[in-house]
Short mmCIF file of C-alpha atoms and ligand atoms in Angstrom, two decimals:
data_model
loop_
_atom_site.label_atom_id
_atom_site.label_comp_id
_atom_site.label_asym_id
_atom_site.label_seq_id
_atom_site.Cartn_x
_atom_site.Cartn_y
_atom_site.Cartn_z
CA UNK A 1 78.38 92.29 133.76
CA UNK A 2 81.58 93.60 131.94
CA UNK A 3 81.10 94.66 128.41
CA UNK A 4 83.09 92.94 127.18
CA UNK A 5 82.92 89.83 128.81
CA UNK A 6 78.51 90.65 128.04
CA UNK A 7 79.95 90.25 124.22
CA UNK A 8 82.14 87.21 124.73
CA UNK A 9 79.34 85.42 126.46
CA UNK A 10 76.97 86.24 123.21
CA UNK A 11 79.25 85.77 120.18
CA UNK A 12 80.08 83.03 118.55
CA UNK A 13 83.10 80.45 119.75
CA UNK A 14 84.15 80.84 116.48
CA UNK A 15 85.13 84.60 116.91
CA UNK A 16 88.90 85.07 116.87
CA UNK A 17 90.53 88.77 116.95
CA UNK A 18 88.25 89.73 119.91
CA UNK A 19 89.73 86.38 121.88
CA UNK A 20 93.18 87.95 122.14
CA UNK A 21 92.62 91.72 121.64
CA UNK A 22 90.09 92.12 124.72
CA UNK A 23 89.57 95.43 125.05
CA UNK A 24 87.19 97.89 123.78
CA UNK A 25 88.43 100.18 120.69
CA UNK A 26 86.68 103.64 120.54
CA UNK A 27 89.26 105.49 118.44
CA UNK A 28 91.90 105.38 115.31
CA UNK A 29 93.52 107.43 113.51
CA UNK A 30 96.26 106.21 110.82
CA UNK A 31 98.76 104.21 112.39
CA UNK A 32 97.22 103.70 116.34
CA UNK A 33 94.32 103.03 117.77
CA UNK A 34 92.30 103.65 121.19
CA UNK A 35 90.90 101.46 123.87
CA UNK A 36 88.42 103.00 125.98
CA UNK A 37 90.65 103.68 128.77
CA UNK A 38 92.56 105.75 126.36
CA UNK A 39 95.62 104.02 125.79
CA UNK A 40 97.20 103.96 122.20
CA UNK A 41 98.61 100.92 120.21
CA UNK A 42 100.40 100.95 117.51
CA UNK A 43 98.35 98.85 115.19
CA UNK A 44 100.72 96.16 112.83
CA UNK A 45 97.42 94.57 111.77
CA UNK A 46 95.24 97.10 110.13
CA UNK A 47 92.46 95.24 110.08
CA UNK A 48 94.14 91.89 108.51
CA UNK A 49 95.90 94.37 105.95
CA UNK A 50 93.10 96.53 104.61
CA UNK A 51 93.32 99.93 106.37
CA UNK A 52 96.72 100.70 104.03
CA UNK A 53 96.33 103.83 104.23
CA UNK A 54 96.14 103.79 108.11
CA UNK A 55 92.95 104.39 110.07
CA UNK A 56 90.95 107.58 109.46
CA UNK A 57 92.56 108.55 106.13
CA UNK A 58 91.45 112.37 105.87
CA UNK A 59 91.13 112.37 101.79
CA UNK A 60 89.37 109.05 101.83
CA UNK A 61 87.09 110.00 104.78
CA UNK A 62 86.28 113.06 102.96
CA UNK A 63 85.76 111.21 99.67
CA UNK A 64 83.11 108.79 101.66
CA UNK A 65 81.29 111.66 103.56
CA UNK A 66 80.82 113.72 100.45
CA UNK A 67 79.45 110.89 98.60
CA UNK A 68 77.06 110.14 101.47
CA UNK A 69 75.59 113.74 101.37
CA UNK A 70 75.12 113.41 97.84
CA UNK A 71 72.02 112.09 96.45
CA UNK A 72 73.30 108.96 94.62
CA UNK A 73 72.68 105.59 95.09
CA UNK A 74 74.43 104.38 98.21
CA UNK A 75 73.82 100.24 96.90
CA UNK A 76 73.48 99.54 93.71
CA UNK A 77 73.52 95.70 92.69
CA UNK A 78 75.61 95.84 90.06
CA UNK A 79 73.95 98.60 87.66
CA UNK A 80 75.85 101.53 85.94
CA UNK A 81 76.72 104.27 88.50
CA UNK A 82 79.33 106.88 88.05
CA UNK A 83 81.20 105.92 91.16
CA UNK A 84 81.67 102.26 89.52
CA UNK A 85 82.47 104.02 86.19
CA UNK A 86 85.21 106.23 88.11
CA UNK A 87 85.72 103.10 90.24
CA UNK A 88 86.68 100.65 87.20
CA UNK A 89 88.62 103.39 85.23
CA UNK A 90 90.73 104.10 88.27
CA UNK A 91 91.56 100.42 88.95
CA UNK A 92 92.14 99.29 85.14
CA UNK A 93 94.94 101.89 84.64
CA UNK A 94 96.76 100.45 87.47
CA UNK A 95 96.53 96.84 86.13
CA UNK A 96 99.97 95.81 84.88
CA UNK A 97 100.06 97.01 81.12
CA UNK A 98 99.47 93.50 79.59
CA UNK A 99 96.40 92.92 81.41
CA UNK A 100 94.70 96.70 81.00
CA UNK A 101 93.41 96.19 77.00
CA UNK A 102 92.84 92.27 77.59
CA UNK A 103 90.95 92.51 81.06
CA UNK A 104 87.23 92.02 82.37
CA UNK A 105 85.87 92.51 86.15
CA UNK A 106 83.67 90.58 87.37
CA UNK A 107 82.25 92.65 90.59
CA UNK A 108 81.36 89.98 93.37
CA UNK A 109 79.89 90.19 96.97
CA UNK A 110 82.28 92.18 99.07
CA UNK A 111 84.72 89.94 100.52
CA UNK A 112 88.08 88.04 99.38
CA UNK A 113 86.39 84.66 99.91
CA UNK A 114 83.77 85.81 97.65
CA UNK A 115 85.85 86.68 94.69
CA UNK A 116 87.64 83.32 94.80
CA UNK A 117 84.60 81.89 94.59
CA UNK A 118 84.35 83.49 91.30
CA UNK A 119 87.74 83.28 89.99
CA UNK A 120 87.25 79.28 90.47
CA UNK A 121 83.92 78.93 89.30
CA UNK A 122 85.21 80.70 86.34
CA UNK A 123 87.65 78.80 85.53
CA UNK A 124 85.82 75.60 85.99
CA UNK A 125 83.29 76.70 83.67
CA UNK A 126 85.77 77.92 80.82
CA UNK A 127 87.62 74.65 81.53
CA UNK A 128 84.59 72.50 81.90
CA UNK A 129 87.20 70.42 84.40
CA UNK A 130 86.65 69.95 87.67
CA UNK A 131 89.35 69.86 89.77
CA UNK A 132 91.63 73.20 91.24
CA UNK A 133 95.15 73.31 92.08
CA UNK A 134 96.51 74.55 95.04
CA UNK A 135 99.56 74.84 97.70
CA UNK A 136 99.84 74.15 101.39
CA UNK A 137 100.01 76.89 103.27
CA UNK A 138 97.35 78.71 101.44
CA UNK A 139 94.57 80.69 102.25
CA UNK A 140 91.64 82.05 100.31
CA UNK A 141 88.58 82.37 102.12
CA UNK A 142 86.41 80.66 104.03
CA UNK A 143 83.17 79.66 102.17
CA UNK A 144 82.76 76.25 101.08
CA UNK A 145 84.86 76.34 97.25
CA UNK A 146 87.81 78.59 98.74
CA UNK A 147 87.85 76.64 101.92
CA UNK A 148 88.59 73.60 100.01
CA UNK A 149 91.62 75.39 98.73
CA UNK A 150 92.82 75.93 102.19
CA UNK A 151 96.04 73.94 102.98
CA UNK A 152 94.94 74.31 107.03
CA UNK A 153 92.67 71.93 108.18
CA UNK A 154 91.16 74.02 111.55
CA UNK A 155 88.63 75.29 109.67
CA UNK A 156 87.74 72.37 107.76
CA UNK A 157 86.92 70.81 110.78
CA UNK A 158 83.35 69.55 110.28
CA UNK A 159 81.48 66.92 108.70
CA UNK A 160 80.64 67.34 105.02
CA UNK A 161 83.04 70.49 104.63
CA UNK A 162 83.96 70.90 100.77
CA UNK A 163 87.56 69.57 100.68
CA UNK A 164 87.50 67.38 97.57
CA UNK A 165 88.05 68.45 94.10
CA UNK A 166 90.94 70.13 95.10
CA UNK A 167 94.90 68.75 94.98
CA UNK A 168 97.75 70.15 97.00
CA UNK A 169 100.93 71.09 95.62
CA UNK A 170 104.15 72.08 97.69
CA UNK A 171 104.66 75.80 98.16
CA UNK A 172 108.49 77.16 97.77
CA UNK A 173 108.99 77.58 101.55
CA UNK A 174 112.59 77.63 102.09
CA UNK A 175 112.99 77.82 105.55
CA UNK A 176 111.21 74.15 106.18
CA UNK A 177 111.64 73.01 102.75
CA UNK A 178 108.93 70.45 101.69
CA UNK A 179 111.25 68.08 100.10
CA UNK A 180 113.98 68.56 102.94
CA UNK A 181 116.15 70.51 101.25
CA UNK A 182 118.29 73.47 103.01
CA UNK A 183 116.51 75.61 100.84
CA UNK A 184 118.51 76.07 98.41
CA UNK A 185 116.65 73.63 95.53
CA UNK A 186 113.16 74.60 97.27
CA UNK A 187 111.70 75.95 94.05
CA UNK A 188 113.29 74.03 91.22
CA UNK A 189 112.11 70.81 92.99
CA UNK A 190 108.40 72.16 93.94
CA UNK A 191 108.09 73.46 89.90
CA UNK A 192 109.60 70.16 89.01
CA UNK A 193 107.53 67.94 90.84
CA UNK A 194 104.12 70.23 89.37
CA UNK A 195 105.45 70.22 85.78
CA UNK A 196 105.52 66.19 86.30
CA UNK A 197 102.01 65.86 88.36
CA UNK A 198 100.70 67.45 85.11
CA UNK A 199 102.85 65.88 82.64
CA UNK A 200 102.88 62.11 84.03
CA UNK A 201 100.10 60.25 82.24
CA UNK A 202 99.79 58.13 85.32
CA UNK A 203 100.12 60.30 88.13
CA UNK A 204 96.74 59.71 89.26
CA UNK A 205 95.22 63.43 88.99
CA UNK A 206 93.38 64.94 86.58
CA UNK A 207 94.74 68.49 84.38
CA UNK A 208 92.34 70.68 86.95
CA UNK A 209 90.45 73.51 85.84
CA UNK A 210 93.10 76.12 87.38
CA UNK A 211 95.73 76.24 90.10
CA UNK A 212 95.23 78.96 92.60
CA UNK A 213 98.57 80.85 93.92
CA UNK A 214 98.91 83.42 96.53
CA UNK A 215 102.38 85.17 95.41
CA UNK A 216 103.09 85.90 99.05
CA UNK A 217 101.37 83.78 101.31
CA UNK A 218 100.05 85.57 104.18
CA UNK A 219 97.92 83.42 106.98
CA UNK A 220 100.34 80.66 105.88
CA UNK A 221 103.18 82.39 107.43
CA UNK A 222 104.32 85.09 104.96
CA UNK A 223 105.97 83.02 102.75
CA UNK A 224 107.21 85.02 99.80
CA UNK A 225 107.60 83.11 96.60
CA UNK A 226 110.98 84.28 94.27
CA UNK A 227 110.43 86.19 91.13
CA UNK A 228 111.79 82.90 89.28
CA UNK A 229 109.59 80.39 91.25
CA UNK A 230 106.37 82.61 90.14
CA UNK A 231 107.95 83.23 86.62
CA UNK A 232 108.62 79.31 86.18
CA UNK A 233 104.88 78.55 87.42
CA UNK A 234 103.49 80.62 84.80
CA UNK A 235 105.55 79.43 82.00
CA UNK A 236 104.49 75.62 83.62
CA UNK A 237 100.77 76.46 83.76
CA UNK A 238 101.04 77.96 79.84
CA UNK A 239 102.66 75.30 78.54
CA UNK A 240 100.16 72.98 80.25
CA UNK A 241 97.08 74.99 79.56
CA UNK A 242 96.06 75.77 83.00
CA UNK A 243 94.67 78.49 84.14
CA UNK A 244 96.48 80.59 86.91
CA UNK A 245 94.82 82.67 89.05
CA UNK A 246 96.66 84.88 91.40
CA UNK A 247 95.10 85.38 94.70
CA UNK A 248 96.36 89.13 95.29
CA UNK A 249 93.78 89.48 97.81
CA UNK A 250 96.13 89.99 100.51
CA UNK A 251 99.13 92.01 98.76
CA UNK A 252 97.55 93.67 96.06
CA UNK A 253 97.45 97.68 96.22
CA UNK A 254 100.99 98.49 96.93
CA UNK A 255 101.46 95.84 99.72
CA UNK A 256 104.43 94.12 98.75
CA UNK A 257 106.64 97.41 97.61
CA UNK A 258 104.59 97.09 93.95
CA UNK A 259 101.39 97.98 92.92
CA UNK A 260 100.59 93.98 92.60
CA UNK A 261 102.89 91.38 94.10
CA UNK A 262 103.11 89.83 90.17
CA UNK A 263 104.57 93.15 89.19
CA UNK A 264 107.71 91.68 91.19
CA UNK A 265 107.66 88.68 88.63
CA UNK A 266 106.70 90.31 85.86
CA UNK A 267 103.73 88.09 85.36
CA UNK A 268 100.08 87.79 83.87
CA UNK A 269 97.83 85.43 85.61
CA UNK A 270 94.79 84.72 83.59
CA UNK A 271 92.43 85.89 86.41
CA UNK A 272 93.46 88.09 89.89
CA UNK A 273 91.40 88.27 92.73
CA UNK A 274 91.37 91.50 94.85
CA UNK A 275 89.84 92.52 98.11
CA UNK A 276 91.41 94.23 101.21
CA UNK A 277 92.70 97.65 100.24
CA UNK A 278 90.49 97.60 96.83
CA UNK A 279 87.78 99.38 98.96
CA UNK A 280 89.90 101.96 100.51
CA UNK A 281 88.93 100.02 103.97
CA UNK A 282 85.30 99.38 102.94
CA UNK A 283 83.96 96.25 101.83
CA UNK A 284 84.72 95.69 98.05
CA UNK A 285 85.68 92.17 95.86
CA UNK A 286 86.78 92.18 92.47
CA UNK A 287 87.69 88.99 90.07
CA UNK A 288 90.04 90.85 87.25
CA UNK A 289 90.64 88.42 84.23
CA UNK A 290 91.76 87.53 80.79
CA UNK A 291 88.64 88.78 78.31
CA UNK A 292 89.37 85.01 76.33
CA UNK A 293 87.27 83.59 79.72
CA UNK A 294 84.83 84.73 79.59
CA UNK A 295 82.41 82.37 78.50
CA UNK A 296 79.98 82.55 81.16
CA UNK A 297 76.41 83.54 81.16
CA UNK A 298 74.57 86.51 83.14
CA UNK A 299 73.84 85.49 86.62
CA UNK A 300 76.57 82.55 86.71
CA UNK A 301 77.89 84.91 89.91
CA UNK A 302 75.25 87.21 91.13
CA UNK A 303 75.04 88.92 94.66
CA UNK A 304 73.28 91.24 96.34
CA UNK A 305 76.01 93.38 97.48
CA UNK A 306 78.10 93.54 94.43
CA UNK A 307 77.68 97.05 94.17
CA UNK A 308 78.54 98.84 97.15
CA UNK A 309 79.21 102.25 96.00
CA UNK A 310 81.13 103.50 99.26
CA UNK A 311 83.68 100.81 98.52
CA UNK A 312 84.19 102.44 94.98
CA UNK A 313 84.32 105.75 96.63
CA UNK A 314 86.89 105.28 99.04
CA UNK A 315 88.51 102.59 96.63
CA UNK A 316 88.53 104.70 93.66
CA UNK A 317 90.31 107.78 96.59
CA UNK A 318 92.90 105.42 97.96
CA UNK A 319 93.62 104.14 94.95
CA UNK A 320 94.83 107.91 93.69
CA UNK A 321 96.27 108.46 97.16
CA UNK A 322 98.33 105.11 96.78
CA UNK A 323 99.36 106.46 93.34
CA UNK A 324 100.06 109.95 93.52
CA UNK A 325 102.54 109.20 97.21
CA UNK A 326 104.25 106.66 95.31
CA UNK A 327 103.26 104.66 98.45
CA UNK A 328 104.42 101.13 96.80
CA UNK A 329 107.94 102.58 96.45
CA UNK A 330 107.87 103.93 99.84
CA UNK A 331 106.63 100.60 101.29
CA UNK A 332 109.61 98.66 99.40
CA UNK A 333 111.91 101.22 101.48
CA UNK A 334 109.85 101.06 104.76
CA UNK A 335 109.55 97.06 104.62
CA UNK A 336 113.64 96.94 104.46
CA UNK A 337 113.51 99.00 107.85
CA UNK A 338 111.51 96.84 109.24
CA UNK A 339 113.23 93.92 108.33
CA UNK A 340 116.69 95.14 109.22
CA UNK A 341 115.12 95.67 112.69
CA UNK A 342 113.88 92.36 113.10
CA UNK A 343 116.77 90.63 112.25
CA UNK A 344 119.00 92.67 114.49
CA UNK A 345 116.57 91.61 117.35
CA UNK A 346 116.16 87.99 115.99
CA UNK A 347 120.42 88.17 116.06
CA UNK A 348 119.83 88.43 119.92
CA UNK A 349 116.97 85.65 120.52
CA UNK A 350 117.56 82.37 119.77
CA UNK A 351 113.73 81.55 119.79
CA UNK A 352 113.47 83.80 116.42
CA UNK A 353 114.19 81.44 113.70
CA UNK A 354 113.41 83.65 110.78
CA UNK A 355 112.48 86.95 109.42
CA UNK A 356 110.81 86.98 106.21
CA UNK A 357 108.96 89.38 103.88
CA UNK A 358 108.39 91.33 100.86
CA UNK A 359 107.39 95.25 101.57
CA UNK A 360 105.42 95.48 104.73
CA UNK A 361 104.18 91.91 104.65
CA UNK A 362 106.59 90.93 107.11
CA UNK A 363 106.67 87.47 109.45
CA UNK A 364 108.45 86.12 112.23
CA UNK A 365 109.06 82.47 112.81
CA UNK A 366 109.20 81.31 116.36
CA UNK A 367 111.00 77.90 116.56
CA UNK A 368 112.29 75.67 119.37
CA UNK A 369 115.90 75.43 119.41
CA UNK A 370 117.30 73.76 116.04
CA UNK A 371 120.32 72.04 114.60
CA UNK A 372 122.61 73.56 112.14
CA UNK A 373 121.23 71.62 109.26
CA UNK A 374 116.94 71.98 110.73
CA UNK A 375 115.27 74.49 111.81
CA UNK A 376 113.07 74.08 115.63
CA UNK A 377 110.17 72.88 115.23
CA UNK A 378 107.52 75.71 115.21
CA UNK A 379 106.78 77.26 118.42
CA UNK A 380 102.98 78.87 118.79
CA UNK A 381 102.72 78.68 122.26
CA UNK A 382 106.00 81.15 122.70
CA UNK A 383 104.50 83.16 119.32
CA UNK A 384 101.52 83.93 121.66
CA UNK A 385 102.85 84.63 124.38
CA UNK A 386 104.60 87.06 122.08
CA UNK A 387 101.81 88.33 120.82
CA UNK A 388 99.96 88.98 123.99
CA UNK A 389 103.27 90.94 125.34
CA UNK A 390 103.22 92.79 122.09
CA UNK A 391 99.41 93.63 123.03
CA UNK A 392 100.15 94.86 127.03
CA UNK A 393 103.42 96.57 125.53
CA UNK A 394 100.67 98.87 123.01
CA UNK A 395 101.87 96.76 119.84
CA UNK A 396 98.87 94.77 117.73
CA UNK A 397 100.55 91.73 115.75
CA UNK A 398 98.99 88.64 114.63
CA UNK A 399 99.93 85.31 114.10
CA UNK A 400 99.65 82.71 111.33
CA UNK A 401 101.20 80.19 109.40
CA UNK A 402 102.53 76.25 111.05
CA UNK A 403 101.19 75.73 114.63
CA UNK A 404 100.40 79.89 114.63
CA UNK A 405 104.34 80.11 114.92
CA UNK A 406 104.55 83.13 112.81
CA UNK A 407 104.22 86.83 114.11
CA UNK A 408 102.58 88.71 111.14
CA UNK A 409 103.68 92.63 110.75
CA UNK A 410 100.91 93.90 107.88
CA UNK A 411 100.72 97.79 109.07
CA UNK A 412 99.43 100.34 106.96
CA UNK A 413 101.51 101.51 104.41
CA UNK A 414 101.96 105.34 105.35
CA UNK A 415 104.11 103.74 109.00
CA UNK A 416 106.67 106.12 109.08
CA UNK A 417 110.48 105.14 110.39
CA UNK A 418 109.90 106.95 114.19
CA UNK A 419 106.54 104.54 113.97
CA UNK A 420 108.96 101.52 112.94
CA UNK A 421 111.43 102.07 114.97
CA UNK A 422 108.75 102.25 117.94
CA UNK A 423 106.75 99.10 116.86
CA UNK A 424 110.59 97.31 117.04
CA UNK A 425 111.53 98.22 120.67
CA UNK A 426 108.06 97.01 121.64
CA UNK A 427 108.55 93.82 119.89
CA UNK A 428 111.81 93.39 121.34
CA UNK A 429 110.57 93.96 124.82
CA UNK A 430 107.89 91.26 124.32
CA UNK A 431 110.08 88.62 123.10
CA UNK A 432 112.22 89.90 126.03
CA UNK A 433 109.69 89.34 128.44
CA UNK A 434 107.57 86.32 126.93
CA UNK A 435 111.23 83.86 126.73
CA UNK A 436 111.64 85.05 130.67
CA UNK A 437 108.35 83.39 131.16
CA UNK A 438 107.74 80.54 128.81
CA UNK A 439 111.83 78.83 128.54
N1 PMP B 501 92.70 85.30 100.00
C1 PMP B 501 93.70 85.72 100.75
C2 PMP B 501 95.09 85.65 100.21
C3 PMP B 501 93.47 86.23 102.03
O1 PMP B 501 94.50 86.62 102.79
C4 PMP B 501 92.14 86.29 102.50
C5 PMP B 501 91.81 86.85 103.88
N2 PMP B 501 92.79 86.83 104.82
C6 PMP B 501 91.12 85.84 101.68
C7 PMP B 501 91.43 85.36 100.42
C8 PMP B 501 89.69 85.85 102.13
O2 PMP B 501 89.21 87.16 102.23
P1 PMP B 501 87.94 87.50 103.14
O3 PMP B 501 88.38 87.30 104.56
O4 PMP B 501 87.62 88.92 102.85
O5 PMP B 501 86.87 86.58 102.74
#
């Protein structure tokens, strides 16, 4: 039997990258990687955003291996270890200046879903409330407490899954506003209708324990929120003494074209969550919040795993790299490429209906043809047919957001503008090829 279809027949139905991506990778190095007949793709998914520094990073690779020929503890639950030491030093001076003095980390098993876990538990227990506030469109993880937060229902598709406790609010996503607007009002009606869910004595729900905001959303269908949306919501959740955590799990590290996607705003949440790039592409979770929280005891969010010192090692390297290149600055420049490109080619394909982003967080909405005044409805089967041309064409994109209707570009952050410019004429070539067949 074929390898590959050996491993399809044993994993799980639930597997997903694998069920569109079927080949065998043997190879990577920065921006491409290598199936095991040798050919290259250029890789727009970085392992759902973590690799920013590309596959294969030479100083972080070198930081790891080092480290591994070294004597010290390679796992470490969460005791004192000069890696963490180097580790937490390293990440606290990048913290936005009014959070570096004020700031705690709560270390938590090694994955973004993990760390939300935290951040909520946290807040629930400083609160002593119960309920959590979040948007559709959001994504933070998929055990049972950040599941509930989930605005898509897929994977809350089983009896007894978690979804209470939690209330939805509408995200500022202009291009199908929630209220029907062109867009234009999108954000002063969403913070208007949350200032009066939690001002209304009788609008039925409780002040929750914290509301839960991805500043970007990213599975949703990179959705950026504006500077004054997020500015607004903090001032709302201060004035209403609520907690806001910022899910940075996705855009933190110089994703967005800052160091943190608040540093856009100007804001500070009272708790960020941060995965993905914190490990320098190994597995590494962090809950970063205001000291005045922490009321909790020892052991309130224990894990085995919490202290994977490779993660700090490559972390804490990255971290410098992402630093010293100015890479954020660079990405804020790189991202504008990229989204001139797509624009130009969405200019000449009427099944593009938008192109949205903020640094290299990048997404394309496939619609069905519109009106002037609406936008098509959201088109997934075209955005995967898309998506699989991308794939045959050497191009890796995913999709997310409504229906799967959005292409998502998350490279790493070192893509240089011959690497753009290539990653665009294969995109172009899919949608090309993917209309011919599907309209
Ligand atoms: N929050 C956000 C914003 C994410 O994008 C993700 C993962 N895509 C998570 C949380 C969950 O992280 P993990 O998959 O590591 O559990």
């Amino acid at each position: 039997m074929d390898k590959l279809d050996y491993l399809q027949r044993v994993e799980s139905s639930a597997r997903t990258y694998a069920n569109s991506f079927r080949k065998m990778f043997v190879r990577a190095q920065g921006v491409r990687v290598y199936d095991a007949e040798g050919k290259a793709y250029l890789d727009c998914l970085a392992n759902a955003g973590t690799l920013g520094l590309g596959h294969n990073h030479p100083e972080v690779k070198e930081a790891v291996l080092q480290y591994l020929d070294s004597q010290q503890l390679q796992q470490a639950l969460d005791l004192a270890t000069p890696a963490k030491l180097e580790f937490v030093e390293t990440l606290i001076a990048q913290l936005p200046m009014g959070m570096r003095e004020s700031s705690k980390i709560q270390f938590c098993g090694p994955t973004g879903s993990d760390a939300v876990e935290a951040a909520l538990k946290l807040a629930r227990h400083h609160t002593g409330r119960l309920s959590i506030m979040a948007f559709h469109g959001a994504y933070h993880g998929m055990t049972a407490g950040s599941l509930a937060a989930m605005g898509n229902l897929h994977a809350k598709r089983a009896p007894g899954m978690a979804t209470s406790g939690v209330h939805f609010l509408p995200y500022p996503y202009r291009y199908r506003c929630p209220f029907g607007s062109d867009g234009s009002s999108t954000d002063t009606l969403s913070i208007n209708y949350i200032d009066n869910v939690l001002s209304d004595p009788e609008s039925g729900i409780a002040k929750p324990a914290a509301i839960i905001v991805e500043a970007v959303q990213g599975e949703g269908g990179c959705i950026p929120a504006s500077v004054e949306w997020l500015r607004a919501l903090r001032a709302l959740t201060h004035k209403h003494d609520v907690p806001l955590i910022v899910d940075e799990v996705q855009t933190g590290l110089g994703r967005t074209g800052k160091m943190f996607a608040i540093d856009h705003a100007g804001i500070i949440p009272d708790a960020m969550v941060l995965s993905k790039m914190l490990g320098g592409g190994y597995p590494l979770a962090v809950v970063v919040y205001n000291r005045e929280l922490d009321t909790w005891k020892s052991g309130m969010h224990a894990g085995t795993f919490r202290g994977n010192q490779i993660g700090m090692v490559a972390g804490s390297s990255a971290i410098r790299v992402i630093e010293r290149d100015n890479i954020p600055y660079r990405v804020e420049k790189q991202g504008a490429l990229f989204v001139d490109g797509l624009k130009r080619i969405a200019s000449r394909h009427a099944s593009i209906g938008d192109v949205r982003g903020r640094g290299l967080m990048i997404g394309v909405e496939i619609t069905a043809p519109g009106t002037e005044a609406r936008p098509g409805a959201p088109d997934g089967t075209l955005a995967r047919a898309i998506k699989l041309a991308c794939f045959e064409n050497g191009l890796i994109v995913e999709t997310g957001g409504r229906d799967g209707a959005v292409l998502r570009f998350l490279p790493p952050l070192i893509i240089s503008e011959t690497e753009i410019g290539e990653a665009l004429e294969l995109f172009e070539r899919a949608v090309a090829s993917a209309e011919r067949a599907m309209r």
